[in-house]
Amino acid sequence: MAVASTSLASQLSGPKSLSQSYSGLRRSCPKLDHSHSPRSLFQHLHSHLSLSSSRKASRAVVAMAGTGKFFVGGNWKCNGTKDSISKLVSDLNSAKLEPDVDVVVAPPFLYLDQVKSSLTDRIEISGQNSWVGKGGAFTGEISVEQLKDIGCKWVILGHSERRHVIGEDDQFIGKKAAYALNEGLGVIACIGEKLEEREAGKTFDICFQQLKAFADAVPSWENIVVAYEPVWAIGTGKVASPQQAQEVHVAVRDWLKKNVSAEVASKTRIIYGGSVNGGNSAELAKEEDIDGFLVGGASLKGPEFATIVNAVTSKKVAA
């Protein structure tokens, strides 16, 4: 409650505070601010007032801005050995996970089969990347067809490490997403700004540019989860505050509404990634437009990953 009140007070106190609230997002965007404020201020306020006024109700529901199910993905990146992954799978198999969450893990390619054959069916499997088209003479690549053959249901595309280390551009990533979707894989579509881009007031511009590349290419948004991952928060120990993450998630949903459709904006899950752990996931999950998480390092620890999955309980309000 205190977090929400601070955010509201800073945004409602006048033009100067509004500018400060969006510092690092966009230096001058009056059209966006005007359309953004009714929803982010008054609807967000209404959701908190509703929470306060319904404490005595007898059952709980998950309160989210979108209509999709809470989603938590674990990106294991280039980590693990056969032995450590066996231990991690064992921990996940014994974990008690809330039922109303879609849970996905993305092991390194070498261990996909090991994980698929030993992990509970409660958790789905994702690839960490896929090629832009059908497999063939592409040394070192993994095709969508191969991921499907081994039992993957999802693939992570557009992760900042693929963008900024490997050098994949927006259009290439969009084409990869289109091919994966056409072949029946769900896509975890990553977007996010670097620190210098945030400090230059370009957060919205960068995120919208990356979203547009997906929108221009994909055949449908039905099997897409958008992951907002500020690059400056990935693996650094720095995490966006709940207000910072919520502001970008609201803007992403509004962009989808204006540029794709209201239905897509409502149904598409927008999850947060960037040093998410068992200690901060509950507070982040309370934000109305945070529909889940994409977890890096903390997903390598079974009990902590379970805690993050179960952060969905922070969204439950009496109804």
PDB file of C-alpha atoms in Angstrom:
ATOM      1  CA  MET A   1       0.000   0.000   0.000  1.00  0.00           C
ATOM      2  CA  ALA A   2       2.732   2.449   0.929  1.00  0.00           C
ATOM      3  CA  VAL A   3       4.478   1.831  -2.377  1.00  0.00           C
ATOM      4  CA  ALA A   4       1.307   2.565  -4.345  1.00  0.00           C
ATOM      5  CA  SER A   5       0.574   5.704  -2.340  1.00  0.00           C
ATOM      6  CA  THR A   6       4.067   7.086  -2.943  1.00  0.00           C
ATOM      7  CA  SER A   7       3.790   6.463  -6.674  1.00  0.00           C
ATOM      8  CA  LEU A   8       0.378   8.083  -6.867  1.00  0.00           C
ATOM      9  CA  ALA A   9       1.414  11.082  -4.828  1.00  0.00           C
ATOM     10  CA  SER A  10       4.460  11.703  -7.006  1.00  0.00           C
ATOM     11  CA  GLN A  11       2.412  11.495 -10.198  1.00  0.00           C
ATOM     12  CA  LEU A  12      -0.509  13.606  -9.002  1.00  0.00           C
ATOM     13  CA  SER A  13       1.471  16.470  -7.492  1.00  0.00           C
ATOM     14  CA  GLY A  14       1.899  18.414 -10.723  1.00  0.00           C
ATOM     15  CA  PRO A  15       3.837  18.615 -13.981  1.00  0.00           C
ATOM     16  CA  LYS A  16       7.213  18.612 -12.292  1.00  0.00           C
ATOM     17  CA  SER A  17       6.496  15.394 -10.402  1.00  0.00           C
ATOM     18  CA  LEU A  18       5.053  13.757 -13.514  1.00  0.00           C
ATOM     19  CA  SER A  19       8.284  14.470 -15.348  1.00  0.00           C
ATOM     20  CA  GLN A  20      10.288  13.052 -12.465  1.00  0.00           C
ATOM     21  CA  SER A  21       8.086   9.949 -12.399  1.00  0.00           C
ATOM     22  CA  TYR A  22       8.970   9.160 -15.993  1.00  0.00           C
ATOM     23  CA  SER A  23      12.634  10.116 -15.639  1.00  0.00           C
ATOM     24  CA  GLY A  24      14.638   7.591 -17.612  1.00  0.00           C
ATOM     25  CA  LEU A  25      11.592   6.442 -19.571  1.00  0.00           C
ATOM     26  CA  ARG A  26      11.092   9.187 -22.144  1.00  0.00           C
ATOM     27  CA  ARG A  27      12.136  12.826 -21.941  1.00  0.00           C
ATOM     28  CA  SER A  28       9.148  14.272 -23.724  1.00  0.00           C
ATOM     29  CA  CYS A  29       6.068  12.254 -24.572  1.00  0.00           C
ATOM     30  CA  PRO A  30       2.933  14.278 -23.761  1.00  0.00           C
ATOM     31  CA  LYS A  31       0.671  12.043 -25.839  1.00  0.00           C
ATOM     32  CA  LEU A  32       1.820   8.933 -24.014  1.00  0.00           C
ATOM     33  CA  ASP A  33       1.617  10.581 -20.598  1.00  0.00           C
ATOM     34  CA  HIS A  34      -1.914  11.826 -21.276  1.00  0.00           C
ATOM     35  CA  SER A  35      -3.254   8.491 -22.395  1.00  0.00           C
ATOM     36  CA  HIS A  36      -1.270   6.601 -19.806  1.00  0.00           C
ATOM     37  CA  SER A  37      -2.272   8.473 -16.671  1.00  0.00           C
ATOM     38  CA  PRO A  38      -5.980   7.603 -16.299  1.00  0.00           C
ATOM     39  CA  ARG A  39      -5.246   3.907 -16.310  1.00  0.00           C
ATOM     40  CA  SER A  40      -2.030   3.871 -14.338  1.00  0.00           C
ATOM     41  CA  LEU A  41      -3.318   6.288 -11.709  1.00  0.00           C
ATOM     42  CA  PHE A  42      -7.027   5.847 -11.228  1.00  0.00           C
ATOM     43  CA  GLN A  43      -7.490   2.209 -12.201  1.00  0.00           C
ATOM     44  CA  HIS A  44      -4.407   1.290 -10.198  1.00  0.00           C
ATOM     45  CA  LEU A  45      -5.758   3.286  -7.262  1.00  0.00           C
ATOM     46  CA  HIS A  46      -9.138   1.611  -7.656  1.00  0.00           C
ATOM     47  CA  SER A  47      -7.526  -1.829  -7.537  1.00  0.00           C
ATOM     48  CA  HIS A  48      -5.873  -0.987  -4.211  1.00  0.00           C
ATOM     49  CA  LEU A  49      -9.061   0.492  -2.816  1.00  0.00           C
ATOM     50  CA  SER A  50     -10.898  -2.669  -3.847  1.00  0.00           C
ATOM     51  CA  LEU A  51      -8.292  -4.713  -2.039  1.00  0.00           C
ATOM     52  CA  SER A  52      -8.810  -2.731   1.160  1.00  0.00           C
ATOM     53  CA  SER A  53     -12.588  -2.917   1.005  1.00  0.00           C
ATOM     54  CA  SER A  54     -12.858  -6.672   0.446  1.00  0.00           C
ATOM     55  CA  ARG A  55     -10.798  -8.153   3.271  1.00  0.00           C
ATOM     56  CA  LYS A  56     -13.741 -10.040   4.764  1.00  0.00           C
ATOM     57  CA  ALA A  57     -14.748 -11.926   1.623  1.00  0.00           C
ATOM     58  CA  SER A  58     -14.650 -15.696   1.714  1.00  0.00           C
ATOM     59  CA  ARG A  59     -12.573 -16.677  -1.319  1.00  0.00           C
ATOM     60  CA  ALA A  60      -9.578 -15.407  -3.264  1.00  0.00           C
ATOM     61  CA  VAL A  61      -8.964 -14.697  -6.917  1.00  0.00           C
ATOM     62  CA  VAL A  62      -5.857 -13.552  -8.754  1.00  0.00           C
ATOM     63  CA  ALA A  63      -6.049  -9.831  -9.517  1.00  0.00           C
ATOM     64  CA  MET A  64      -4.259  -9.000 -12.764  1.00  0.00           C
ATOM     65  CA  ALA A  65      -4.700  -6.289 -15.382  1.00  0.00           C
ATOM     66  CA  GLY A  66      -4.544  -8.908 -18.128  1.00  0.00           C
ATOM     67  CA  THR A  67      -6.701 -11.988 -18.415  1.00  0.00           C
ATOM     68  CA  GLY A  68      -3.896 -14.522 -18.809  1.00  0.00           C
ATOM     69  CA  LYS A  69      -2.628 -16.993 -16.224  1.00  0.00           C
ATOM     70  CA  PHE A  70       0.375 -16.029 -14.081  1.00  0.00           C
ATOM     71  CA  PHE A  71       3.546 -17.215 -15.862  1.00  0.00           C
ATOM     72  CA  VAL A  72       6.990 -17.956 -14.436  1.00  0.00           C
ATOM     73  CA  GLY A  73       9.922 -19.032 -16.589  1.00  0.00           C
ATOM     74  CA  GLY A  74      13.353 -20.145 -15.455  1.00  0.00           C
ATOM     75  CA  ASN A  75      16.215 -19.406 -17.841  1.00  0.00           C
ATOM     76  CA  TRP A  76      19.125 -21.616 -16.829  1.00  0.00           C
ATOM     77  CA  LYS A  77      21.368 -20.005 -19.475  1.00  0.00           C
ATOM     78  CA  CYS A  78      24.808 -21.626 -19.938  1.00  0.00           C
ATOM     79  CA  ASN A  79      24.877 -23.258 -16.507  1.00  0.00           C
ATOM     80  CA  GLY A  80      24.854 -26.741 -15.082  1.00  0.00           C
ATOM     81  CA  THR A  81      26.279 -30.246 -15.365  1.00  0.00           C
ATOM     82  CA  LYS A  82      24.495 -33.588 -15.526  1.00  0.00           C
ATOM     83  CA  ASP A  83      24.833 -33.952 -11.760  1.00  0.00           C
ATOM     84  CA  SER A  84      23.785 -30.415 -10.794  1.00  0.00           C
ATOM     85  CA  ILE A  85      20.817 -30.519 -13.154  1.00  0.00           C
ATOM     86  CA  SER A  86      19.711 -33.882 -11.727  1.00  0.00           C
ATOM     87  CA  LYS A  87      19.709 -32.267  -8.278  1.00  0.00           C
ATOM     88  CA  LEU A  88      17.804 -29.233  -9.554  1.00  0.00           C
ATOM     89  CA  VAL A  89      15.196 -31.415 -11.256  1.00  0.00           C
ATOM     90  CA  SER A  90      14.802 -33.429  -8.057  1.00  0.00           C
ATOM     91  CA  ASP A  91      14.213 -30.243  -6.079  1.00  0.00           C
ATOM     92  CA  LEU A  92      11.638 -29.023  -8.598  1.00  0.00           C
ATOM     93  CA  ASN A  93       9.843 -32.363  -8.598  1.00  0.00           C
ATOM     94  CA  SER A  94       9.428 -32.228  -4.839  1.00  0.00           C
ATOM     95  CA  ALA A  95       8.440 -28.552  -4.687  1.00  0.00           C
ATOM     96  CA  LYS A  96       4.891 -27.531  -3.857  1.00  0.00           C
ATOM     97  CA  LEU A  97       3.794 -25.114  -6.573  1.00  0.00           C
ATOM     98  CA  GLU A  98       0.629 -23.042  -6.654  1.00  0.00           C
ATOM     99  CA  PRO A  99      -1.764 -24.570  -9.219  1.00  0.00           C
ATOM    100  CA  ASP A 100      -2.783 -21.352 -10.983  1.00  0.00           C
ATOM    101  CA  VAL A 101       0.636 -20.642 -12.531  1.00  0.00           C
ATOM    102  CA  ASP A 102       2.157 -21.698 -15.855  1.00  0.00           C
ATOM    103  CA  VAL A 103       5.712 -22.808 -15.079  1.00  0.00           C
ATOM    104  CA  VAL A 104       8.429 -23.236 -17.714  1.00  0.00           C
ATOM    105  CA  VAL A 105      12.167 -23.914 -17.497  1.00  0.00           C
ATOM    106  CA  ALA A 106      14.787 -23.447 -20.220  1.00  0.00           C
ATOM    107  CA  PRO A 107      17.792 -25.734 -19.698  1.00  0.00           C
ATOM    108  CA  PRO A 108      20.930 -25.601 -21.853  1.00  0.00           C
ATOM    109  CA  PHE A 109      20.362 -27.438 -25.133  1.00  0.00           C
ATOM    110  CA  LEU A 110      22.664 -30.317 -24.140  1.00  0.00           C
ATOM    111  CA  TYR A 111      20.428 -31.185 -21.189  1.00  0.00           C
ATOM    112  CA  LEU A 112      16.972 -30.723 -22.702  1.00  0.00           C
ATOM    113  CA  ASP A 113      16.416 -34.447 -23.112  1.00  0.00           C
ATOM    114  CA  GLN A 114      17.679 -35.211 -19.603  1.00  0.00           C
ATOM    115  CA  VAL A 115      15.318 -32.641 -18.111  1.00  0.00           C
ATOM    116  CA  LYS A 116      12.353 -33.587 -20.271  1.00  0.00           C
ATOM    117  CA  SER A 117      12.657 -37.254 -19.324  1.00  0.00           C
ATOM    118  CA  SER A 118      12.945 -36.628 -15.581  1.00  0.00           C
ATOM    119  CA  LEU A 119      11.025 -33.443 -14.773  1.00  0.00           C
ATOM    120  CA  THR A 120       7.415 -33.454 -13.639  1.00  0.00           C
ATOM    121  CA  ASP A 121       4.843 -32.765 -16.338  1.00  0.00           C
ATOM    122  CA  ARG A 122       3.661 -29.887 -14.157  1.00  0.00           C
ATOM    123  CA  ILE A 123       6.564 -27.851 -15.582  1.00  0.00           C
ATOM    124  CA  GLU A 124       6.969 -27.293 -19.322  1.00  0.00           C
ATOM    125  CA  ILE A 125      10.266 -27.104 -21.200  1.00  0.00           C
ATOM    126  CA  SER A 126      11.604 -24.235 -23.304  1.00  0.00           C
ATOM    127  CA  GLY A 127      14.529 -23.736 -25.613  1.00  0.00           C
ATOM    128  CA  GLN A 128      16.794 -20.739 -25.000  1.00  0.00           C
ATOM    129  CA  ASN A 129      16.996 -19.857 -28.689  1.00  0.00           C
ATOM    130  CA  SER A 130      16.035 -21.179 -32.128  1.00  0.00           C
ATOM    131  CA  TRP A 131      17.045 -20.676 -35.737  1.00  0.00           C
ATOM    132  CA  VAL A 132      15.161 -18.312 -38.046  1.00  0.00           C
ATOM    133  CA  GLY A 133      13.967 -21.073 -40.384  1.00  0.00           C
ATOM    134  CA  LYS A 134      14.058 -24.761 -41.077  1.00  0.00           C
ATOM    135  CA  GLY A 135      17.189 -26.582 -39.992  1.00  0.00           C
ATOM    136  CA  GLY A 136      20.033 -27.381 -42.359  1.00  0.00           C
ATOM    137  CA  ALA A 137      23.612 -26.232 -42.883  1.00  0.00           C
ATOM    138  CA  PHE A 138      23.679 -23.800 -39.958  1.00  0.00           C
ATOM    139  CA  THR A 139      26.553 -24.819 -37.723  1.00  0.00           C
ATOM    140  CA  GLY A 140      25.872 -24.400 -34.016  1.00  0.00           C
ATOM    141  CA  GLU A 141      22.184 -23.568 -34.408  1.00  0.00           C
ATOM    142  CA  ILE A 142      19.112 -25.332 -33.048  1.00  0.00           C
ATOM    143  CA  SER A 143      15.968 -25.586 -35.156  1.00  0.00           C
ATOM    144  CA  VAL A 144      12.382 -25.190 -34.034  1.00  0.00           C
ATOM    145  CA  GLU A 145      11.701 -28.665 -35.379  1.00  0.00           C
ATOM    146  CA  GLN A 146      14.408 -30.117 -33.130  1.00  0.00           C
ATOM    147  CA  LEU A 147      13.029 -28.323 -30.088  1.00  0.00           C
ATOM    148  CA  LYS A 148       9.555 -29.674 -30.787  1.00  0.00           C
ATOM    149  CA  ASP A 149      10.943 -33.170 -31.407  1.00  0.00           C
ATOM    150  CA  ILE A 150      12.517 -33.250 -27.957  1.00  0.00           C
ATOM    151  CA  GLY A 151       9.333 -32.016 -26.278  1.00  0.00           C
ATOM    152  CA  CYS A 152       9.755 -28.256 -25.916  1.00  0.00           C
ATOM    153  CA  LYS A 153       6.614 -26.124 -25.819  1.00  0.00           C
ATOM    154  CA  TRP A 154       8.342 -22.707 -25.711  1.00  0.00           C
ATOM    155  CA  VAL A 155      11.409 -20.825 -26.876  1.00  0.00           C
ATOM    156  CA  ILE A 156      13.025 -17.650 -25.501  1.00  0.00           C
ATOM    157  CA  LEU A 157      13.744 -15.115 -28.244  1.00  0.00           C
ATOM    158  CA  GLY A 158      15.213 -11.611 -28.157  1.00  0.00           C
ATOM    159  CA  HIS A 159      17.030 -12.001 -24.844  1.00  0.00           C
ATOM    160  CA  SER A 160      19.458  -9.149 -24.263  1.00  0.00           C
ATOM    161  CA  GLU A 161      22.425 -11.505 -24.333  1.00  0.00           C
ATOM    162  CA  ARG A 162      21.404 -12.554 -27.840  1.00  0.00           C
ATOM    163  CA  ARG A 163      20.859  -8.922 -28.850  1.00  0.00           C
ATOM    164  CA  HIS A 164      23.898  -7.260 -27.313  1.00  0.00           C
ATOM    165  CA  VAL A 165      26.478 -10.050 -27.090  1.00  0.00           C
ATOM    166  CA  ILE A 166      25.655 -12.143 -30.168  1.00  0.00           C
ATOM    167  CA  GLY A 167      24.455  -9.166 -32.212  1.00  0.00           C
ATOM    168  CA  GLU A 168      20.935 -10.193 -33.254  1.00  0.00           C
ATOM    169  CA  ASP A 169      18.863  -7.227 -34.445  1.00  0.00           C
ATOM    170  CA  ASP A 170      15.165  -6.501 -33.973  1.00  0.00           C
ATOM    171  CA  GLN A 171      14.069  -7.645 -37.432  1.00  0.00           C
ATOM    172  CA  PHE A 172      15.996 -10.915 -37.253  1.00  0.00           C
ATOM    173  CA  ILE A 173      14.457 -11.666 -33.862  1.00  0.00           C
ATOM    174  CA  GLY A 174      10.991 -10.874 -35.212  1.00  0.00           C
ATOM    175  CA  LYS A 175      11.495 -13.335 -38.067  1.00  0.00           C
ATOM    176  CA  LYS A 176      12.647 -16.002 -35.622  1.00  0.00           C
ATOM    177  CA  ALA A 177       9.529 -15.461 -33.545  1.00  0.00           C
ATOM    178  CA  ALA A 178       7.287 -15.695 -36.598  1.00  0.00           C
ATOM    179  CA  TYR A 179       8.839 -18.988 -37.677  1.00  0.00           C
ATOM    180  CA  ALA A 180       8.605 -20.513 -34.193  1.00  0.00           C
ATOM    181  CA  LEU A 181       4.948 -19.514 -33.844  1.00  0.00           C
ATOM    182  CA  ASN A 182       4.075 -20.818 -37.300  1.00  0.00           C
ATOM    183  CA  GLU A 183       5.616 -24.155 -36.350  1.00  0.00           C
ATOM    184  CA  GLY A 184       3.665 -24.388 -33.092  1.00  0.00           C
ATOM    185  CA  LEU A 185       6.097 -23.208 -30.396  1.00  0.00           C
ATOM    186  CA  GLY A 186       5.140 -20.566 -27.864  1.00  0.00           C
ATOM    187  CA  VAL A 187       7.484 -17.576 -27.746  1.00  0.00           C
ATOM    188  CA  ILE A 188       8.810 -15.740 -24.708  1.00  0.00           C
ATOM    189  CA  ALA A 189       9.573 -12.439 -26.452  1.00  0.00           C
ATOM    190  CA  CYS A 190      12.153 -10.374 -24.559  1.00  0.00           C
ATOM    191  CA  ILE A 191      12.442  -6.601 -24.666  1.00  0.00           C
ATOM    192  CA  GLY A 192      14.330  -4.081 -22.557  1.00  0.00           C
ATOM    193  CA  GLU A 193      16.641  -1.085 -22.461  1.00  0.00           C
ATOM    194  CA  LYS A 194      20.298  -0.703 -21.533  1.00  0.00           C
ATOM    195  CA  LEU A 195      21.348   1.589 -18.683  1.00  0.00           C
ATOM    196  CA  GLU A 196      22.522   4.380 -20.976  1.00  0.00           C
ATOM    197  CA  GLU A 197      19.205   4.232 -22.842  1.00  0.00           C
ATOM    198  CA  ARG A 198      17.241   4.593 -19.619  1.00  0.00           C
ATOM    199  CA  GLU A 199      19.431   7.472 -18.480  1.00  0.00           C
ATOM    200  CA  ALA A 200      18.892   9.149 -21.867  1.00  0.00           C
ATOM    201  CA  GLY A 201      15.118   8.909 -21.414  1.00  0.00           C
ATOM    202  CA  LYS A 202      14.705   6.296 -24.163  1.00  0.00           C
ATOM    203  CA  THR A 203      13.163   3.390 -22.239  1.00  0.00           C
ATOM    204  CA  PHE A 204       9.775   3.580 -23.965  1.00  0.00           C
ATOM    205  CA  ASP A 205      11.313   4.228 -27.375  1.00  0.00           C
ATOM    206  CA  ILE A 206      13.555   1.159 -27.166  1.00  0.00           C
ATOM    207  CA  CYS A 207      10.848  -1.139 -25.821  1.00  0.00           C
ATOM    208  CA  PHE A 208       8.312   0.020 -28.410  1.00  0.00           C
ATOM    209  CA  GLN A 209      10.841  -0.388 -31.225  1.00  0.00           C
ATOM    210  CA  GLN A 210      11.509  -3.961 -30.130  1.00  0.00           C
ATOM    211  CA  LEU A 211       7.783  -4.660 -29.766  1.00  0.00           C
ATOM    212  CA  LYS A 212       7.117  -3.308 -33.249  1.00  0.00           C
ATOM    213  CA  ALA A 213       9.628  -5.732 -34.750  1.00  0.00           C
ATOM    214  CA  PHE A 214       7.666  -8.600 -33.217  1.00  0.00           C
ATOM    215  CA  ALA A 215       4.308  -7.104 -34.239  1.00  0.00           C
ATOM    216  CA  ASP A 216       5.443  -6.581 -37.838  1.00  0.00           C
ATOM    217  CA  ALA A 217       6.447 -10.244 -38.190  1.00  0.00           C
ATOM    218  CA  VAL A 218       4.306 -12.537 -36.060  1.00  0.00           C
ATOM    219  CA  PRO A 219       1.148 -14.193 -37.415  1.00  0.00           C
ATOM    220  CA  SER A 220      -0.657 -14.016 -34.069  1.00  0.00           C
ATOM    221  CA  TRP A 221      -0.101 -13.018 -30.441  1.00  0.00           C
ATOM    222  CA  GLU A 222      -1.967 -16.025 -29.094  1.00  0.00           C
ATOM    223  CA  ASN A 223       1.143 -17.908 -27.916  1.00  0.00           C
ATOM    224  CA  ILE A 224       3.403 -14.988 -27.037  1.00  0.00           C
ATOM    225  CA  VAL A 225       4.491 -13.955 -23.556  1.00  0.00           C
ATOM    226  CA  VAL A 226       6.284 -10.589 -23.442  1.00  0.00           C
ATOM    227  CA  ALA A 227       9.204 -10.419 -21.005  1.00  0.00           C
ATOM    228  CA  TYR A 228      10.349  -6.935 -20.003  1.00  0.00           C
ATOM    229  CA  GLU A 229      13.954  -7.271 -18.880  1.00  0.00           C
ATOM    230  CA  PRO A 230      15.855  -4.021 -18.321  1.00  0.00           C
ATOM    231  CA  VAL A 231      19.382  -4.931 -19.357  1.00  0.00           C
ATOM    232  CA  TRP A 232      20.888  -2.990 -16.463  1.00  0.00           C
ATOM    233  CA  ALA A 233      19.091  -5.298 -14.018  1.00  0.00           C
ATOM    234  CA  ILE A 234      20.004  -8.670 -15.546  1.00  0.00           C
ATOM    235  CA  GLY A 235      22.532 -10.536 -13.445  1.00  0.00           C
ATOM    236  CA  THR A 236      23.689  -7.342 -11.756  1.00  0.00           C
ATOM    237  CA  GLY A 237      21.842  -7.679  -8.482  1.00  0.00           C
ATOM    238  CA  LYS A 238      20.038  -4.450  -9.327  1.00  0.00           C
ATOM    239  CA  VAL A 239      16.302  -4.807  -9.723  1.00  0.00           C
ATOM    240  CA  ALA A 240      13.769  -2.346 -11.054  1.00  0.00           C
ATOM    241  CA  SER A 241      11.538  -1.073  -8.273  1.00  0.00           C
ATOM    242  CA  PRO A 242       7.936  -2.300  -8.407  1.00  0.00           C
ATOM    243  CA  GLN A 243       6.911   1.194  -9.588  1.00  0.00           C
ATOM    244  CA  GLN A 244       9.563   1.257 -12.348  1.00  0.00           C
ATOM    245  CA  ALA A 245       8.541  -2.158 -13.623  1.00  0.00           C
ATOM    246  CA  GLN A 246       4.824  -1.375 -13.403  1.00  0.00           C
ATOM    247  CA  GLU A 247       5.224   1.873 -15.375  1.00  0.00           C
ATOM    248  CA  VAL A 248       6.872   0.064 -18.264  1.00  0.00           C
ATOM    249  CA  HIS A 249       4.421  -2.845 -18.148  1.00  0.00           C
ATOM    250  CA  VAL A 250       1.490  -0.408 -18.332  1.00  0.00           C
ATOM    251  CA  ALA A 251       3.112   1.339 -21.293  1.00  0.00           C
ATOM    252  CA  VAL A 252       3.700  -1.986 -23.069  1.00  0.00           C
ATOM    253  CA  ARG A 253       0.083  -3.032 -22.579  1.00  0.00           C
ATOM    254  CA  ASP A 254      -1.120   0.346 -23.830  1.00  0.00           C
ATOM    255  CA  TRP A 255       1.153   0.040 -26.864  1.00  0.00           C
ATOM    256  CA  LEU A 256      -0.353  -3.357 -27.662  1.00  0.00           C
ATOM    257  CA  LYS A 257      -3.850  -1.900 -27.312  1.00  0.00           C
ATOM    258  CA  LYS A 258      -3.117   0.962 -29.684  1.00  0.00           C
ATOM    259  CA  ASN A 259      -0.995  -0.894 -32.219  1.00  0.00           C
ATOM    260  CA  VAL A 260      -2.356  -4.448 -32.196  1.00  0.00           C
ATOM    261  CA  SER A 261      -5.749  -4.733 -30.490  1.00  0.00           C
ATOM    262  CA  ALA A 262      -7.484  -4.345 -27.146  1.00  0.00           C
ATOM    263  CA  GLU A 263      -7.996  -8.109 -27.029  1.00  0.00           C
ATOM    264  CA  VAL A 264      -4.289  -8.809 -27.483  1.00  0.00           C
ATOM    265  CA  ALA A 265      -3.428  -6.191 -24.862  1.00  0.00           C
ATOM    266  CA  SER A 266      -5.738  -7.899 -22.396  1.00  0.00           C
ATOM    267  CA  LYS A 267      -4.704 -11.482 -23.114  1.00  0.00           C
ATOM    268  CA  THR A 268      -0.953 -11.062 -23.530  1.00  0.00           C
ATOM    269  CA  ARG A 269       1.009 -11.778 -20.389  1.00  0.00           C
ATOM    270  CA  ILE A 270       3.745  -9.242 -19.641  1.00  0.00           C
ATOM    271  CA  ILE A 271       6.302 -10.678 -17.258  1.00  0.00           C
ATOM    272  CA  TYR A 272       9.292  -9.052 -15.562  1.00  0.00           C
ATOM    273  CA  GLY A 273      12.899 -10.230 -15.546  1.00  0.00           C
ATOM    274  CA  GLY A 274      16.027  -8.729 -14.027  1.00  0.00           C
ATOM    275  CA  SER A 275      17.542 -10.069 -10.786  1.00  0.00           C
ATOM    276  CA  VAL A 276      14.214 -11.508  -9.620  1.00  0.00           C
ATOM    277  CA  ASN A 277      14.684 -13.635  -6.513  1.00  0.00           C
ATOM    278  CA  GLY A 278      12.793 -15.138  -3.616  1.00  0.00           C
ATOM    279  CA  GLY A 279      13.163 -11.946  -1.616  1.00  0.00           C
ATOM    280  CA  ASN A 280      11.710  -9.442  -4.083  1.00  0.00           C
ATOM    281  CA  SER A 281       9.245 -11.491  -6.144  1.00  0.00           C
ATOM    282  CA  ALA A 282       6.281 -11.039  -3.797  1.00  0.00           C
ATOM    283  CA  GLU A 283       6.464  -7.224  -3.875  1.00  0.00           C
ATOM    284  CA  LEU A 284       6.896  -7.178  -7.652  1.00  0.00           C
ATOM    285  CA  ALA A 285       3.988  -9.579  -8.100  1.00  0.00           C
ATOM    286  CA  LYS A 286       1.641  -7.194  -6.298  1.00  0.00           C
ATOM    287  CA  GLU A 287       1.792  -4.809  -9.246  1.00  0.00           C
ATOM    288  CA  GLU A 288      -1.297  -5.096 -11.404  1.00  0.00           C
ATOM    289  CA  ASP A 289       0.434  -5.359 -14.787  1.00  0.00           C
ATOM    290  CA  ILE A 290       3.212  -7.751 -13.751  1.00  0.00           C
ATOM    291  CA  ASP A 291       1.868 -11.095 -14.930  1.00  0.00           C
ATOM    292  CA  GLY A 292       4.804 -13.213 -13.839  1.00  0.00           C
ATOM    293  CA  PHE A 293       8.577 -13.464 -14.126  1.00  0.00           C
ATOM    294  CA  LEU A 294      11.461 -14.630 -16.276  1.00  0.00           C
ATOM    295  CA  VAL A 295      14.075 -15.714 -13.751  1.00  0.00           C
ATOM    296  CA  GLY A 296      17.804 -16.150 -14.307  1.00  0.00           C
ATOM    297  CA  GLY A 297      20.210 -17.099 -11.532  1.00  0.00           C
ATOM    298  CA  ALA A 298      17.532 -17.788  -8.917  1.00  0.00           C
ATOM    299  CA  SER A 299      15.971 -20.424 -11.196  1.00  0.00           C
ATOM    300  CA  LEU A 300      19.057 -22.598 -10.598  1.00  0.00           C
ATOM    301  CA  LYS A 301      17.960 -23.054  -6.976  1.00  0.00           C
ATOM    302  CA  GLY A 302      14.884 -25.255  -6.793  1.00  0.00           C
ATOM    303  CA  PRO A 303      13.436 -24.048  -3.472  1.00  0.00           C
ATOM    304  CA  GLU A 304      13.975 -20.371  -4.361  1.00  0.00           C
ATOM    305  CA  PHE A 305      12.428 -20.829  -7.796  1.00  0.00           C
ATOM    306  CA  ALA A 306       9.400 -22.410  -6.110  1.00  0.00           C
ATOM    307  CA  THR A 307       9.133 -19.359  -3.857  1.00  0.00           C
ATOM    308  CA  ILE A 308       9.067 -17.127  -6.940  1.00  0.00           C
ATOM    309  CA  VAL A 309       6.402 -19.279  -8.602  1.00  0.00           C
ATOM    310  CA  ASN A 310       4.319 -19.095  -5.447  1.00  0.00           C
ATOM    311  CA  ALA A 311       4.580 -15.291  -5.392  1.00  0.00           C
ATOM    312  CA  VAL A 312       1.278 -15.476  -7.291  1.00  0.00           C
ATOM    313  CA  THR A 313      -0.318 -15.559  -3.832  1.00  0.00           C
ATOM    314  CA  SER A 314       0.602 -11.860  -3.524  1.00  0.00           C
ATOM    315  CA  LYS A 315      -1.868 -11.188  -6.315  1.00  0.00           C
ATOM    316  CA  LYS A 316      -4.729 -12.968  -4.653  1.00  0.00           C
ATOM    317  CA  VAL A 317      -7.404 -10.703  -3.233  1.00  0.00           C
ATOM    318  CA  ALA A 318     -10.678 -11.618  -1.593  1.00  0.00           C
ATOM    319  CA  ALA A 319     -13.637 -11.738  -3.935  1.00  0.00           C
TER     320      ALA A 319
END
